[in-house]
Amino acid sequence: MKIRKIVFPVGGLGTRFFPITRAIPKEMLGIIDKPLIHYAFEEAVKAGIEEFIFVTRHGKDSIEDYFDYMFSHTDYFNIKIGSICYVRQNKPKGLGHAVLCAKNLVNNEPFAVMSADDFIFSSKSCLKEMIEHYNGSNMVATMQVEPQEVSKYGILDIEKEEGKLVYAKSVDEKPDLSEAKSNYAVIGRYILSSEIFEILENLEPGVGNEIQLTDALLKMIPKCGLVGFKFDGHRFDCGSKEGLLSAILYIASHDKSLNHVVENFFKGKY
Ligand code: G1P
C-alpha cells in the first residue's frame, strides 16, 4: 500500500541536551555535517513519501531554515515544491498530542510518523521496508533492548512472530522491568491508520501526564491489530548523549575520509 504522508514530531524540548537545546533544536544536532533531521528526512524520501509534515514549536525555526536552504540551494532532496509544511504544537503534551496536531494535514489516509532522534543506519530505508510490509494494521518499528532499558520505551506484549513481523496483543508505555511483557521496544517509526486521530482526541493523559501514542495504539488493537517490524541496521538513541556520540563515531568510522581520525583516537594519538 502506498503511504504518501509523514509526520515528524519535532516539538520536544530536548532536556537531556540542555544547555545546547536551549537555543538549538535537538533535531538540528549534527552527525558530522548533517543534522539528525536530515537523516530522518532522507529515509522518508527513500521510502517514497510525498508530503512532509513537521509538528514544530517556538524555538525550532532553524529546522524550517534548514529545509528552505536545502530546497532552494541544492537538489539534494528532489521533491515537489509545496510538499513540506509546518504545524505548531503549542504545548508540550506528548507524542500522541504532537501527532494529533497534524490531523487536518493528514486527513483520511494511512500515514507515517518518524522520530528524528531514533537514528537508524542501514543500507535500506527502515521506513521503506515497513511500508512494503504494511497491511492495514498499525505498525511500529521494534527491536529487543536490554532489561534495564525497558522502562524507557513502549513495550510490546507479543502474541506471535513471523519472520520480520511480531504481532502484539498489547503495548505498555514505559513499564517497570518487573511488569514488562517482553523486551521488544517500540522505536520511532510508525505507520498508522487515520482513525487514530479520533482516539487521540478522546484520550486521557498517561505516563508523565502526557497524551501517549502507545495508549492510542493499545485502544485500536481489537479493531486493527498492532504489528512490530524488526528492522535491519544499527539504531542509535540520539535523544541521549551516549547515543549521539555513538552515532557520530559509527558514521565517522564508516567514512573513508574520516575513519583515520577515529583510529588515531583509539591509538591514543590525541
Ligand atoms: C517515545 C514513545 C515510546 C517509544 C520511544 C522510542 O518515548 O512514547 O513508546 O518507545 O519514543 O524512542 P520518548 O522517548 O519520547 O519518551
mmCIF file of C-alpha atoms in Angstrom, residues 12-249:
data_model
loop_
_atom_site.group_PDB
_atom_site.id
_atom_site.type_symbol
_atom_site.label_atom_id
_atom_site.label_comp_id
_atom_site.label_asym_id
_atom_site.label_seq_id
_atom_site.Cartn_x
_atom_site.Cartn_y
_atom_site.Cartn_z
ATOM 1 C CA GLY A 12 10.191 18.065 22.044
ATOM 2 C CA LEU A 13 12.249 20.127 24.491
ATOM 3 C CA GLY A 14 15.410 18.005 24.304
ATOM 4 C CA THR A 15 16.015 18.303 28.049
ATOM 5 C CA ARG A 16 18.720 15.635 28.013
ATOM 6 C CA PHE A 17 20.832 18.004 25.921
ATOM 7 C CA PHE A 18 20.426 21.165 27.987
ATOM 8 C CA PRO A 19 22.009 23.697 27.735
ATOM 9 C CA ILE A 20 22.658 23.397 23.967
ATOM 10 C CA THR A 21 18.986 22.679 23.244
ATOM 11 C CA ARG A 22 18.006 25.946 24.971
ATOM 12 C CA ALA A 23 18.980 27.542 21.650
ATOM 13 C CA ILE A 24 19.265 24.700 19.106
ATOM 14 C CA PRO A 25 16.537 22.117 18.414
ATOM 15 C CA LYS A 26 17.736 18.612 19.285
ATOM 16 C CA GLU A 27 16.773 17.591 15.746
ATOM 17 C CA MET A 28 19.431 20.028 14.490
ATOM 18 C CA LEU A 29 22.243 18.414 16.488
ATOM 19 C CA GLY A 30 24.846 17.280 13.993
ATOM 20 C CA ILE A 31 26.197 13.927 12.985
ATOM 21 C CA ILE A 32 29.385 15.397 11.495
ATOM 22 C CA ASP A 33 27.988 17.749 8.802
ATOM 23 C CA LYS A 34 24.285 16.930 8.693
ATOM 24 C CA PRO A 35 21.640 17.417 11.369
ATOM 25 C CA LEU A 36 19.655 14.456 12.706
ATOM 26 C CA ILE A 37 16.523 15.645 10.932
ATOM 27 C CA HIS A 38 18.362 15.431 7.597
ATOM 28 C CA TYR A 39 18.857 11.674 8.018
ATOM 29 C CA ALA A 40 15.213 11.187 9.001
ATOM 30 C CA PHE A 41 14.035 13.190 6.002
ATOM 31 C CA GLU A 42 16.336 11.229 3.689
ATOM 32 C CA GLU A 43 14.941 7.930 4.989
ATOM 33 C CA ALA A 44 11.413 9.173 4.289
ATOM 34 C CA VAL A 45 12.304 10.330 0.760
ATOM 35 C CA LYS A 46 13.793 6.878 0.039
ATOM 36 C CA ALA A 47 10.528 5.363 1.268
ATOM 37 C CA GLY A 48 8.591 7.266 -1.407
ATOM 38 C CA ILE A 49 6.933 9.788 0.932
ATOM 39 C CA GLU A 50 5.497 12.783 -0.946
ATOM 40 C CA GLU A 51 4.195 15.086 1.801
ATOM 41 C CA PHE A 52 6.242 16.027 4.835
ATOM 42 C CA ILE A 53 4.516 17.486 7.898
ATOM 43 C CA PHE A 54 6.618 18.894 10.738
ATOM 44 C CA VAL A 55 4.962 19.392 14.114
ATOM 45 C CA THR A 56 7.083 22.167 15.476
ATOM 46 C CA ARG A 57 7.040 24.862 18.169
ATOM 47 C CA HIS A 58 8.682 28.015 19.469
ATOM 48 C CA GLY A 59 12.464 27.861 19.087
ATOM 49 C CA LYS A 60 12.502 25.338 16.252
ATOM 50 C CA ASP A 61 12.748 27.797 13.341
ATOM 51 C CA SER A 62 16.183 26.567 12.314
ATOM 52 C CA ILE A 63 14.556 23.325 11.098
ATOM 53 C CA GLU A 64 12.458 25.362 8.650
ATOM 54 C CA ASP A 65 15.514 27.438 7.683
ATOM 55 C CA TYR A 66 17.499 24.265 7.042
ATOM 56 C CA PHE A 67 14.948 22.817 4.662
ATOM 57 C CA ASP A 68 14.433 26.214 2.959
ATOM 58 C CA TYR A 69 18.145 26.172 2.244
ATOM 59 C CA MET A 70 18.212 22.556 1.086
ATOM 60 C CA PHE A 71 15.353 23.140 -1.348
ATOM 61 C CA SER A 72 16.363 26.499 -2.749
ATOM 62 C CA HIS A 73 20.138 25.986 -3.000
ATOM 63 C CA THR A 74 20.568 22.283 -3.652
ATOM 64 C CA ASP A 75 18.826 19.481 -5.461
ATOM 65 C CA TYR A 76 19.745 17.069 -2.687
ATOM 66 C CA PHE A 77 16.123 16.199 -1.962
ATOM 67 C CA ASN A 78 14.402 16.091 -5.298
ATOM 68 C CA ILE A 79 10.825 16.678 -4.087
ATOM 69 C CA LYS A 80 7.982 18.848 -5.298
ATOM 70 C CA ILE A 81 7.553 22.445 -4.119
ATOM 71 C CA GLY A 82 4.760 22.684 -1.585
ATOM 72 C CA SER A 83 5.159 19.157 -0.301
ATOM 73 C CA ILE A 84 6.557 20.294 3.046
ATOM 74 C CA CYS A 85 4.540 22.053 5.722
ATOM 75 C CA TYR A 86 4.737 23.022 9.357
ATOM 76 C CA VAL A 87 2.128 22.995 12.084
ATOM 77 C CA ARG A 88 2.660 24.176 15.645
ATOM 78 C CA GLN A 89 2.320 22.186 18.863
ATOM 79 C CA ASN A 90 1.846 24.992 21.327
ATOM 80 C CA LYS A 91 2.013 22.846 24.481
ATOM 81 C CA PRO A 92 4.449 20.001 25.196
ATOM 82 C CA LYS A 93 1.734 17.413 25.866
ATOM 83 C CA GLY A 94 3.442 14.308 24.487
ATOM 84 C CA LEU A 95 3.972 12.314 21.313
ATOM 85 C CA GLY A 96 0.305 11.424 20.914
ATOM 86 C CA HIS A 97 -0.645 15.095 21.164
ATOM 87 C CA ALA A 98 2.046 16.022 18.610
ATOM 88 C CA VAL A 99 0.609 13.518 16.125
ATOM 89 C CA LEU A 100 -2.885 14.854 16.771
ATOM 90 C CA CYS A 101 -1.679 18.359 15.820
ATOM 91 C CA ALA A 102 -1.174 17.036 12.249
ATOM 92 C CA LYS A 103 -4.768 15.787 11.932
ATOM 93 C CA ASN A 104 -6.006 18.366 9.431
ATOM 94 C CA LEU A 105 -2.951 17.958 7.234
ATOM 95 C CA VAL A 106 -3.072 14.157 7.152
ATOM 96 C CA ASN A 107 -6.842 13.831 6.676
ATOM 97 C CA ASN A 108 -8.206 10.443 5.835
ATOM 98 C CA GLU A 109 -5.369 8.154 4.781
ATOM 99 C CA PRO A 110 -2.760 5.953 6.484
ATOM 100 C CA PHE A 111 0.408 7.893 7.280
ATOM 101 C CA ALA A 112 3.892 7.504 8.722
ATOM 102 C CA VAL A 113 5.416 9.059 11.845
ATOM 103 C CA MET A 114 9.157 9.285 12.436
ATOM 104 C CA SER A 115 11.206 10.487 15.416
ATOM 105 C CA ALA A 116 14.458 12.029 14.195
ATOM 106 C CA ASP A 117 16.308 11.166 17.396
ATOM 107 C CA ASP A 118 15.842 7.452 16.674
ATOM 108 C CA PHE A 119 18.608 7.365 14.091
ATOM 109 C CA ILE A 120 18.731 4.134 12.073
ATOM 110 C CA PHE A 121 21.816 3.495 9.975
ATOM 111 C CA SER A 122 21.035 0.891 7.340
ATOM 112 C CA SER A 123 21.704 0.186 3.690
ATOM 113 C CA LYS A 124 17.911 0.097 3.264
ATOM 114 C CA SER A 125 15.409 2.698 4.424
ATOM 115 C CA CYS A 126 13.728 1.237 7.521
ATOM 116 C CA LEU A 127 10.535 3.119 6.663
ATOM 117 C CA LYS A 128 10.583 1.805 3.088
ATOM 118 C CA GLU A 129 10.726 -1.764 4.371
ATOM 119 C CA MET A 130 7.921 -1.079 6.820
ATOM 120 C CA ILE A 131 5.730 0.279 4.029
ATOM 121 C CA GLU A 132 6.451 -2.849 1.980
ATOM 122 C CA HIS A 133 5.175 -4.993 4.866
ATOM 123 C CA TYR A 134 2.243 -2.763 5.839
ATOM 124 C CA ASN A 135 -1.123 -4.492 5.542
ATOM 125 C CA GLY A 136 -3.528 -2.096 7.253
ATOM 126 C CA SER A 137 -2.700 -2.928 10.883
ATOM 127 C CA ASN A 138 -0.971 -0.174 12.831
ATOM 128 C CA MET A 139 2.756 -0.836 12.567
ATOM 129 C CA VAL A 140 5.743 0.190 14.700
ATOM 130 C CA ALA A 141 9.456 -0.456 14.292
ATOM 131 C CA THR A 142 10.691 -2.709 17.061
ATOM 132 C CA MET A 143 13.919 -4.111 18.478
ATOM 133 C CA GLN A 144 14.895 -6.036 21.572
ATOM 134 C CA VAL A 145 16.504 -3.900 24.279
ATOM 135 C CA GLU A 146 18.450 -4.710 27.431
ATOM 136 C CA PRO A 147 16.286 -5.402 30.516
ATOM 137 C CA GLN A 148 17.469 -2.225 32.243
ATOM 138 C CA GLU A 149 16.245 -0.214 29.227
ATOM 139 C CA VAL A 150 12.629 -1.419 29.011
ATOM 140 C CA SER A 151 11.309 1.336 31.275
ATOM 141 C CA LYS A 152 12.396 3.935 28.660
ATOM 142 C CA TYR A 153 10.167 2.572 25.894
ATOM 143 C CA GLY A 154 6.774 1.430 24.772
ATOM 144 C CA ILE A 155 6.984 -2.360 25.208
ATOM 145 C CA LEU A 156 5.052 -4.894 23.123
ATOM 146 C CA ASP A 157 3.297 -7.949 24.533
ATOM 147 C CA ILE A 158 3.910 -10.492 21.773
ATOM 148 C CA GLU A 159 1.328 -12.965 20.512
ATOM 149 C CA LYS A 160 3.393 -14.497 17.686
ATOM 150 C CA GLU A 161 6.418 -13.855 15.498
ATOM 151 C CA GLU A 162 6.596 -14.442 11.748
ATOM 152 C CA GLY A 163 9.858 -13.529 10.050
ATOM 153 C CA LYS A 164 10.388 -9.798 10.453
ATOM 154 C CA LEU A 165 6.930 -9.242 11.947
ATOM 155 C CA VAL A 166 5.851 -9.575 15.568
ATOM 156 C CA TYR A 167 2.129 -9.468 16.310
ATOM 157 C CA ALA A 168 1.319 -7.673 19.557
ATOM 158 C CA LYS A 169 -1.681 -8.304 21.796
ATOM 159 C CA SER A 170 -0.949 -5.224 23.864
ATOM 160 C CA VAL A 171 1.541 -2.414 24.362
ATOM 161 C CA ASP A 172 2.578 -0.701 27.549
ATOM 162 C CA GLU A 173 4.259 2.712 27.789
ATOM 163 C CA LYS A 174 7.459 2.699 29.872
ATOM 164 C CA PRO A 175 6.638 -0.251 32.186
ATOM 165 C CA ASP A 176 8.770 -1.171 35.183
ATOM 166 C CA LEU A 177 11.043 -4.095 34.378
ATOM 167 C CA SER A 178 9.035 -6.289 36.771
ATOM 168 C CA GLU A 179 5.871 -5.643 34.732
ATOM 169 C CA ALA A 180 7.299 -5.660 31.191
ATOM 170 C CA LYS A 181 5.724 -8.365 28.991
ATOM 171 C CA SER A 182 8.780 -8.624 26.706
ATOM 172 C CA ASN A 183 11.887 -6.705 25.757
ATOM 173 C CA TYR A 184 10.541 -5.724 22.320
ATOM 174 C CA ALA A 185 10.668 -1.915 22.386
ATOM 175 C CA VAL A 186 8.756 0.494 20.152
ATOM 176 C CA ILE A 187 11.280 2.504 18.096
ATOM 177 C CA GLY A 188 10.339 5.825 16.495
ATOM 178 C CA ARG A 189 8.873 4.650 13.155
ATOM 179 C CA TYR A 190 5.125 4.173 12.836
ATOM 180 C CA ILE A 191 2.567 3.564 10.083
ATOM 181 C CA LEU A 192 -0.841 4.496 11.394
ATOM 182 C CA SER A 193 -4.474 4.444 10.360
ATOM 183 C CA SER A 194 -6.012 7.929 10.331
ATOM 184 C CA GLU A 195 -8.648 6.528 12.717
ATOM 185 C CA ILE A 196 -6.048 7.115 15.419
ATOM 186 C CA PHE A 197 -6.920 10.844 15.451
ATOM 187 C CA GLU A 198 -10.360 10.220 16.892
ATOM 188 C CA ILE A 199 -8.819 8.004 19.586
ATOM 189 C CA LEU A 200 -6.146 10.603 20.405
ATOM 190 C CA GLU A 201 -8.758 13.360 20.674
ATOM 191 C CA ASN A 202 -10.517 11.473 23.429
ATOM 192 C CA LEU A 203 -7.509 10.041 25.234
ATOM 193 C CA GLU A 204 -6.738 10.804 28.875
ATOM 194 C CA PRO A 205 -3.116 11.697 29.684
ATOM 195 C CA GLY A 206 -0.990 8.660 30.539
ATOM 196 C CA VAL A 207 2.619 8.186 31.701
ATOM 197 C CA GLY A 208 4.259 11.535 32.533
ATOM 198 C CA ASN A 209 0.838 13.190 32.306
ATOM 199 C CA GLU A 210 1.250 13.209 28.501
ATOM 200 C CA ILE A 211 -1.004 12.039 25.675
ATOM 201 C CA GLN A 212 0.772 8.816 24.747
ATOM 202 C CA LEU A 213 0.728 7.413 21.221
ATOM 203 C CA THR A 214 1.134 3.891 22.625
ATOM 204 C CA ASP A 215 -2.102 4.300 24.647
ATOM 205 C CA ALA A 216 -3.951 5.063 21.393
ATOM 206 C CA LEU A 217 -2.310 2.073 19.660
ATOM 207 C CA LEU A 218 -3.437 -0.143 22.552
ATOM 208 C CA LYS A 219 -7.058 1.012 22.205
ATOM 209 C CA MET A 220 -7.001 0.238 18.474
ATOM 210 C CA ILE A 221 -5.707 -3.347 18.761
ATOM 211 C CA PRO A 222 -9.151 -5.040 18.855
ATOM 212 C CA LYS A 223 -10.142 -3.292 15.623
ATOM 213 C CA CYS A 224 -6.972 -3.156 13.541
ATOM 214 C CA GLY A 225 -4.197 -5.001 15.397
ATOM 215 C CA LEU A 226 -0.635 -3.905 16.078
ATOM 216 C CA VAL A 227 2.419 -5.250 14.285
ATOM 217 C CA GLY A 228 6.073 -4.712 15.177
ATOM 218 C CA PHE A 229 8.610 -4.647 12.348
ATOM 219 C CA LYS A 230 12.081 -5.977 13.177
ATOM 220 C CA PHE A 231 14.302 -3.731 11.073
ATOM 221 C CA ASP A 232 17.847 -4.244 9.787
ATOM 222 C CA GLY A 233 20.751 -1.952 10.581
ATOM 223 C CA HIS A 234 22.012 -0.116 13.633
ATOM 224 C CA ARG A 235 19.783 2.137 15.667
ATOM 225 C CA PHE A 236 21.122 4.900 17.893
ATOM 226 C CA ASP A 237 19.125 6.720 20.553
ATOM 227 C CA CYS A 238 20.270 10.210 19.602
ATOM 228 C CA GLY A 239 17.986 11.682 22.239
ATOM 229 C CA SER A 240 20.795 10.731 24.648
ATOM 230 C CA LYS A 241 24.410 11.917 24.750
ATOM 231 C CA GLU A 242 25.698 8.336 24.638
ATOM 232 C CA GLY A 243 23.585 7.551 21.581
ATOM 233 C CA LEU A 244 24.539 10.698 19.675
ATOM 234 C CA LEU A 245 28.240 10.181 20.378
ATOM 235 C CA SER A 246 27.971 6.513 19.288
ATOM 236 C CA ALA A 247 26.244 7.550 16.059
ATOM 237 C CA ILE A 248 28.939 10.142 15.304
ATOM 238 C CA LEU A 249 31.703 7.576 15.908
#
